[in-house]
mmCIF file of C-alpha atoms and ligand atoms in Angstrom:
data_model
loop_
_atom_site.group_PDB
_atom_site.id
_atom_site.type_symbol
_atom_site.label_atom_id
_atom_site.label_comp_id
_atom_site.label_asym_id
_atom_site.label_seq_id
_atom_site.Cartn_x
_atom_site.Cartn_y
_atom_site.Cartn_z
ATOM 1 C CA MET X 1 81.866 86.316 114.239
ATOM 2 C CA LEU X 2 85.554 85.746 115.042
ATOM 3 C CA LYS X 3 86.338 87.060 118.520
ATOM 4 C CA ILE X 4 89.953 88.147 118.875
ATOM 5 C CA ALA X 5 92.312 89.267 121.629
ATOM 6 C CA VAL X 6 95.138 91.563 120.500
ATOM 7 C CA CYS X 7 98.310 91.460 122.620
ATOM 8 C CA VAL X 8 100.586 94.497 122.483
ATOM 9 C CA SER X 9 103.658 95.983 124.147
ATOM 10 C CA GLY X 10 104.257 99.360 122.536
ATOM 11 C CA GLY X 11 102.961 101.878 120.026
ATOM 12 C CA GLY X 12 100.222 99.690 118.635
ATOM 13 C CA THR X 13 100.312 100.706 114.978
ATOM 14 C CA ASN X 14 99.433 97.128 114.000
ATOM 15 C CA LEU X 15 96.524 97.239 116.470
ATOM 16 C CA GLN X 16 95.455 100.477 114.748
ATOM 17 C CA ALA X 17 95.619 98.762 111.349
ATOM 18 C CA ILE X 18 93.326 96.025 112.725
ATOM 19 C CA ILE X 19 90.869 98.552 114.203
ATOM 20 C CA ASP X 20 90.847 100.510 110.915
ATOM 21 C CA GLY X 21 90.524 97.283 108.923
ATOM 22 C CA ILE X 22 87.399 96.310 110.862
ATOM 23 C CA ASP X 23 85.945 99.830 110.486
ATOM 24 C CA SER X 24 86.582 99.949 106.738
ATOM 25 C CA GLY X 25 85.437 96.396 105.973
ATOM 26 C CA ILE X 26 88.886 95.083 104.961
ATOM 27 C CA ILE X 27 88.438 92.700 107.907
ATOM 28 C CA THR X 28 85.001 91.074 108.012
ATOM 29 C CA ASN X 29 83.198 88.876 110.581
ATOM 30 C CA THR X 30 85.589 89.985 113.337
ATOM 31 C CA GLN X 31 85.360 91.773 116.651
ATOM 32 C CA ILE X 32 88.127 92.717 119.096
ATOM 33 C CA SER X 33 87.065 91.429 122.533
ATOM 34 C CA VAL X 34 90.088 92.731 124.423
ATOM 35 C CA VAL X 35 93.496 94.351 124.044
ATOM 36 C CA ILE X 36 96.098 92.995 126.486
ATOM 37 C CA SER X 37 99.379 94.771 127.202
ATOM 38 C CA ASN X 38 102.314 93.723 129.385
ATOM 39 C CA ASN X 39 103.339 97.371 129.600
ATOM 40 C CA LYS X 40 101.266 99.977 131.463
ATOM 41 C CA ASN X 41 102.675 102.793 129.325
ATOM 42 C CA ALA X 42 101.953 101.209 125.951
ATOM 43 C CA PHE X 43 100.291 103.769 123.683
ATOM 44 C CA ALA X 44 98.371 100.831 122.218
ATOM 45 C CA LEU X 45 96.213 100.861 125.388
ATOM 46 C CA GLU X 46 95.150 104.445 124.582
ATOM 47 C CA ARG X 47 94.283 103.451 121.027
ATOM 48 C CA ALA X 48 92.029 100.662 122.363
ATOM 49 C CA LYS X 49 90.271 102.890 124.908
ATOM 50 C CA LYS X 50 89.704 105.606 122.295
ATOM 51 C CA HIS X 51 87.772 103.042 120.251
ATOM 52 C CA GLY X 52 85.775 101.757 123.227
ATOM 53 C CA ILE X 53 87.645 98.438 123.286
ATOM 54 C CA GLU X 54 88.342 96.783 126.631
ATOM 55 C CA ALA X 55 92.031 97.235 127.469
ATOM 56 C CA VAL X 56 93.876 95.445 130.281
ATOM 57 C CA CYS X 57 97.458 95.464 131.474
ATOM 58 C CA ILE X 58 98.972 92.224 132.797
ATOM 59 C CA CYS X 59 102.497 93.091 133.827
ATOM 60 C CA PRO X 60 105.080 90.395 134.764
ATOM 61 C CA LYS X 61 106.569 92.767 137.352
ATOM 62 C CA ASP X 62 103.330 92.624 139.361
ATOM 63 C CA TYR X 63 103.762 88.874 139.996
ATOM 64 C CA GLU X 64 106.005 86.943 142.395
ATOM 65 C CA SER X 65 107.271 84.645 139.668
ATOM 66 C CA ARG X 66 107.119 84.104 135.930
ATOM 67 C CA GLU X 67 104.999 81.021 136.550
ATOM 68 C CA ALA X 68 102.460 83.089 138.505
ATOM 69 C CA PHE X 69 102.337 85.639 135.660
ATOM 70 C CA ASN X 70 101.946 82.888 133.048
ATOM 71 C CA GLN X 71 99.072 81.282 134.955
ATOM 72 C CA ASP X 72 97.188 84.532 135.485
ATOM 73 C CA PHE X 73 97.781 85.661 131.902
ATOM 74 C CA LEU X 74 96.215 82.430 130.639
ATOM 75 C CA ARG X 75 93.360 82.642 133.159
ATOM 76 C CA GLN X 76 92.501 86.199 132.118
ATOM 77 C CA LEU X 77 92.832 85.428 128.407
ATOM 78 C CA ASP X 78 90.556 82.363 128.797
ATOM 79 C CA SER X 79 87.904 84.521 130.468
ATOM 80 C CA TYR X 80 87.322 86.407 127.175
ATOM 81 C CA GLU X 81 86.606 83.155 125.277
ATOM 82 C CA VAL X 82 88.285 84.369 122.095
ATOM 83 C CA ASP X 83 88.701 82.357 118.905
ATOM 84 C CA LEU X 84 92.050 83.906 117.937
ATOM 85 C CA VAL X 85 94.931 85.571 119.775
ATOM 86 C CA VAL X 86 96.790 88.172 117.710
ATOM 87 C CA LEU X 87 100.322 89.088 118.800
ATOM 88 C CA ALA X 88 100.819 92.595 117.418
ATOM 89 C CA GLY X 89 104.246 93.643 118.657
ATOM 90 C CA PHE X 90 103.896 91.610 121.885
ATOM 91 C CA LEU X 91 107.387 91.210 123.313
ATOM 92 C CA VAL X 92 106.630 88.507 125.883
ATOM 93 C CA VAL X 93 107.527 84.832 125.459
ATOM 94 C CA ILE X 94 104.232 82.948 125.207
ATOM 95 C CA PRO X 95 103.975 80.175 127.826
ATOM 96 C CA GLU X 96 104.029 76.637 126.389
ATOM 97 C CA GLN X 97 100.793 75.794 128.174
ATOM 98 C CA MET X 98 99.070 78.610 126.277
ATOM 99 C CA ILE X 99 100.575 77.563 122.933
ATOM 100 C CA ALA X 100 99.278 74.012 123.459
ATOM 101 C CA LYS X 101 95.819 75.202 124.521
ATOM 102 C CA TYR X 102 95.524 77.675 121.611
ATOM 103 C CA ARG X 103 97.202 75.503 118.938
ATOM 104 C CA ASN X 104 96.870 77.218 115.523
ATOM 105 C CA ARG X 105 94.810 79.947 117.197
ATOM 106 C CA ILE X 106 97.678 82.368 117.929
ATOM 107 C CA ILE X 107 99.184 84.495 115.139
ATOM 108 C CA ASN X 108 102.196 86.806 115.231
ATOM 109 C CA ILE X 109 103.548 89.557 112.977
ATOM 110 C CA HIS X 110 107.323 89.566 112.460
ATOM 111 C CA PRO X 111 109.146 92.370 110.603
ATOM 112 C CA SER X 112 111.230 90.224 108.222
ATOM 113 C CA LEU X 113 110.799 87.522 105.605
ATOM 114 C CA ILE X 114 111.016 84.438 107.836
ATOM 115 C CA PRO X 115 113.274 82.388 107.970
ATOM 116 C CA SER X 116 115.627 85.382 107.581
ATOM 117 C CA PHE X 117 116.312 87.686 110.528
ATOM 118 C CA CYS X 118 114.100 85.886 113.031
ATOM 119 C CA GLY X 119 114.475 83.893 116.229
ATOM 120 C CA THR X 120 115.846 84.886 119.617
ATOM 121 C CA GLY X 121 117.188 88.443 119.695
ATOM 122 C CA TYR X 122 115.526 89.541 116.453
ATOM 123 C CA TYR X 123 112.660 91.888 117.264
ATOM 124 C CA GLY X 124 111.700 95.450 116.384
ATOM 125 C CA LEU X 125 114.559 97.675 115.217
ATOM 126 C CA LYS X 126 117.144 94.925 115.770
ATOM 127 C CA VAL X 127 115.711 93.117 112.742
ATOM 128 C CA HIS X 128 116.226 96.136 110.489
ATOM 129 C CA GLU X 129 119.708 96.784 111.890
ATOM 130 C CA GLY X 130 120.576 93.193 110.952
ATOM 131 C CA VAL X 131 119.139 93.575 107.454
ATOM 132 C CA LEU X 132 121.153 96.758 106.803
ATOM 133 C CA ALA X 133 124.356 95.317 108.307
ATOM 134 C CA ARG X 134 124.132 92.360 105.888
ATOM 135 C CA GLY X 135 123.460 94.525 102.827
ATOM 136 C CA VAL X 136 120.200 92.732 102.092
ATOM 137 C CA ARG X 137 118.254 94.164 99.088
ATOM 138 C CA VAL X 138 114.778 92.815 99.853
ATOM 139 C CA THR X 139 113.165 92.394 103.254
ATOM 140 C CA GLY X 140 109.521 92.414 104.370
ATOM 141 C CA ALA X 141 107.141 91.021 106.967
ATOM 142 C CA THR X 142 105.539 87.696 107.869
ATOM 143 C CA VAL X 143 102.339 86.657 109.639
ATOM 144 C CA HIS X 144 102.602 83.155 111.079
ATOM 145 C CA PHE X 145 100.983 80.833 113.594
ATOM 146 C CA VAL X 146 102.833 80.548 116.886
ATOM 147 C CA ASP X 147 104.345 77.227 117.918
ATOM 148 C CA GLU X 148 106.851 76.307 120.636
ATOM 149 C CA GLY X 149 109.819 77.755 118.728
ATOM 150 C CA THR X 150 110.690 81.414 118.209
ATOM 151 C CA ASP X 151 109.204 82.518 114.842
ATOM 152 C CA THR X 152 109.056 78.898 113.616
ATOM 153 C CA GLY X 153 105.301 78.311 113.230
ATOM 154 C CA PRO X 154 103.408 77.828 109.941
ATOM 155 C CA ILE X 155 103.620 80.905 107.679
ATOM 156 C CA ILE X 156 100.290 82.453 106.668
ATOM 157 C CA LEU X 157 101.257 85.532 104.600
ATOM 158 C CA GLN X 158 104.446 87.363 103.627
ATOM 159 C CA LYS X 159 105.090 90.600 101.758
ATOM 160 C CA ALA X 160 108.393 91.845 100.367
ATOM 161 C CA VAL X 161 109.746 95.403 100.686
ATOM 162 C CA GLU X 162 112.806 96.776 98.878
ATOM 163 C CA VAL X 163 115.694 98.103 100.939
ATOM 164 C CA ASP X 164 116.961 101.524 99.846
ATOM 165 C CA PRO X 165 120.722 102.227 100.030
ATOM 166 C CA SER X 166 119.971 105.369 102.062
ATOM 167 C CA ASP X 167 117.786 103.545 104.624
ATOM 168 C CA THR X 168 118.389 103.823 108.352
ATOM 169 C CA PRO X 169 116.902 101.163 110.667
ATOM 170 C CA GLU X 170 114.138 103.661 111.470
ATOM 171 C CA THR X 171 113.193 104.513 107.850
ATOM 172 C CA LEU X 172 113.268 100.836 106.915
ATOM 173 C CA GLN X 173 111.120 99.894 109.912
ATOM 174 C CA ARG X 174 108.546 102.504 108.922
ATOM 175 C CA ARG X 175 108.417 101.335 105.291
ATOM 176 C CA VAL X 176 108.125 97.668 106.274
ATOM 177 C CA MET X 177 105.218 98.606 108.520
ATOM 178 C CA GLU X 178 103.454 100.758 105.907
ATOM 179 C CA GLN X 179 104.013 98.507 102.900
ATOM 180 C CA ALA X 180 103.834 95.093 104.537
ATOM 181 C CA GLU X 181 102.780 94.752 108.204
ATOM 182 C CA TRP X 182 99.686 96.963 108.134
ATOM 183 C CA LYS X 183 98.491 95.123 105.014
ATOM 184 C CA ILE X 184 99.174 91.454 105.726
ATOM 185 C CA MET X 185 98.045 91.439 109.365
ATOM 186 C CA PRO X 186 94.481 92.639 108.571
ATOM 187 C CA LYS X 187 94.372 90.337 105.534
ATOM 188 C CA ALA X 188 95.427 87.286 107.577
ATOM 189 C CA ILE X 189 92.731 87.990 110.190
ATOM 190 C CA ASP X 190 90.093 88.355 107.463
ATOM 191 C CA LEU X 191 91.162 85.041 105.885
ATOM 192 C CA ILE X 192 90.936 83.275 109.259
ATOM 193 C CA ALA X 193 87.583 84.930 110.068
ATOM 194 C CA ASN X 194 86.211 83.541 106.818
ATOM 195 C CA ASN X 195 87.522 80.010 107.443
ATOM 196 C CA ARG X 196 89.973 80.173 104.543
ATOM 197 C CA VAL X 197 93.091 79.158 106.491
ATOM 198 C CA ASN X 198 93.959 75.549 107.305
ATOM 199 C CA VAL X 199 97.141 73.999 108.638
ATOM 200 C CA VAL X 200 97.992 70.712 106.948
ATOM 201 C CA GLU X 201 101.170 68.837 107.930
ATOM 202 C CA GLY X 202 102.699 71.983 109.394
ATOM 203 C CA LYS X 203 101.970 74.200 106.385
ATOM 204 C CA VAL X 204 99.222 76.716 105.764
ATOM 205 C CA ILE X 205 96.768 76.101 102.949
ATOM 206 C CA ILE X 206 94.678 79.123 101.924
ATOM 207 C CA SER X 207 91.460 78.229 100.108
HETATM 208 C C1 GAR J 1 106.210 95.679 114.697
HETATM 209 O O1 GAR J 1 107.172 96.113 113.768
HETATM 210 C C2 GAR J 1 106.202 94.169 114.785
HETATM 211 O O2 GAR J 1 106.467 93.556 113.561
HETATM 212 C C3 GAR J 1 107.328 93.949 115.763
HETATM 213 O O3 GAR J 1 107.145 94.943 116.738
HETATM 214 C C4 GAR J 1 106.592 96.105 116.115
HETATM 215 C C5 GAR J 1 105.402 96.573 116.921
HETATM 216 O O4 GAR J 1 104.938 97.814 116.445
HETATM 217 N N1 GAR J 1 107.288 92.621 116.325
HETATM 218 C C6 GAR J 1 108.381 91.887 116.524
HETATM 219 O O5 GAR J 1 109.508 92.282 116.324
HETATM 220 C C7 GAR J 1 108.111 90.487 117.079
HETATM 221 N N2 GAR J 1 109.273 89.657 116.957
HETATM 222 P P1 GAR J 1 103.486 98.355 116.847
HETATM 223 O O6 GAR J 1 103.363 98.304 118.358
HETATM 224 O O7 GAR J 1 103.492 99.773 116.318
HETATM 225 O O8 GAR J 1 102.457 97.497 116.158
#
């Protein structure tokens, strides 16, 4: 059984897709040990509690320094002894110490086809604003392992979504979530839970 921690900052629709995926059998051999938020008001915390999943808030503002937050975040995460950390809309920079300790055991969902519209400054709606400003016809979402760079780790799954000329950032965000994010995130977790994902020379091989 793959034990996972899901880290969230906001609405938690990707968390919901994971919970629903486990309930419906789209995700097998997996249990959510804990949901961690950096934001006390994240609706994702309510979603976790409603499903009887342990939910904790670890907020940078409650610590004297970033270093103190980073250390306690890692200490608390370690205490759950999870096999995989899932960043599902988690808008906190992951400390390097944690990336090294959980090498190829942290995955992230990003709302574009990496390497387009990713890196520092590209998150949430800003991604879709960028896509529309550039007149891009096809966008999508990516699930990837987390390394020391921003959105640079090995790519696990991607799914394309067509941009409509009438799209606003909000309508495009919603469609990318529905058609891509909520599908590839559960699928990636299921592949990992069934030992089908390997990283070889910086690239993902799916068996
Ligand atoms: C999602 O669209 C996710 O791809 C994005 O934040 C949103 C979270 O929504 N993540 C990033 O932009 C990371 N760079 P949710 O809380 O409803 O799952």
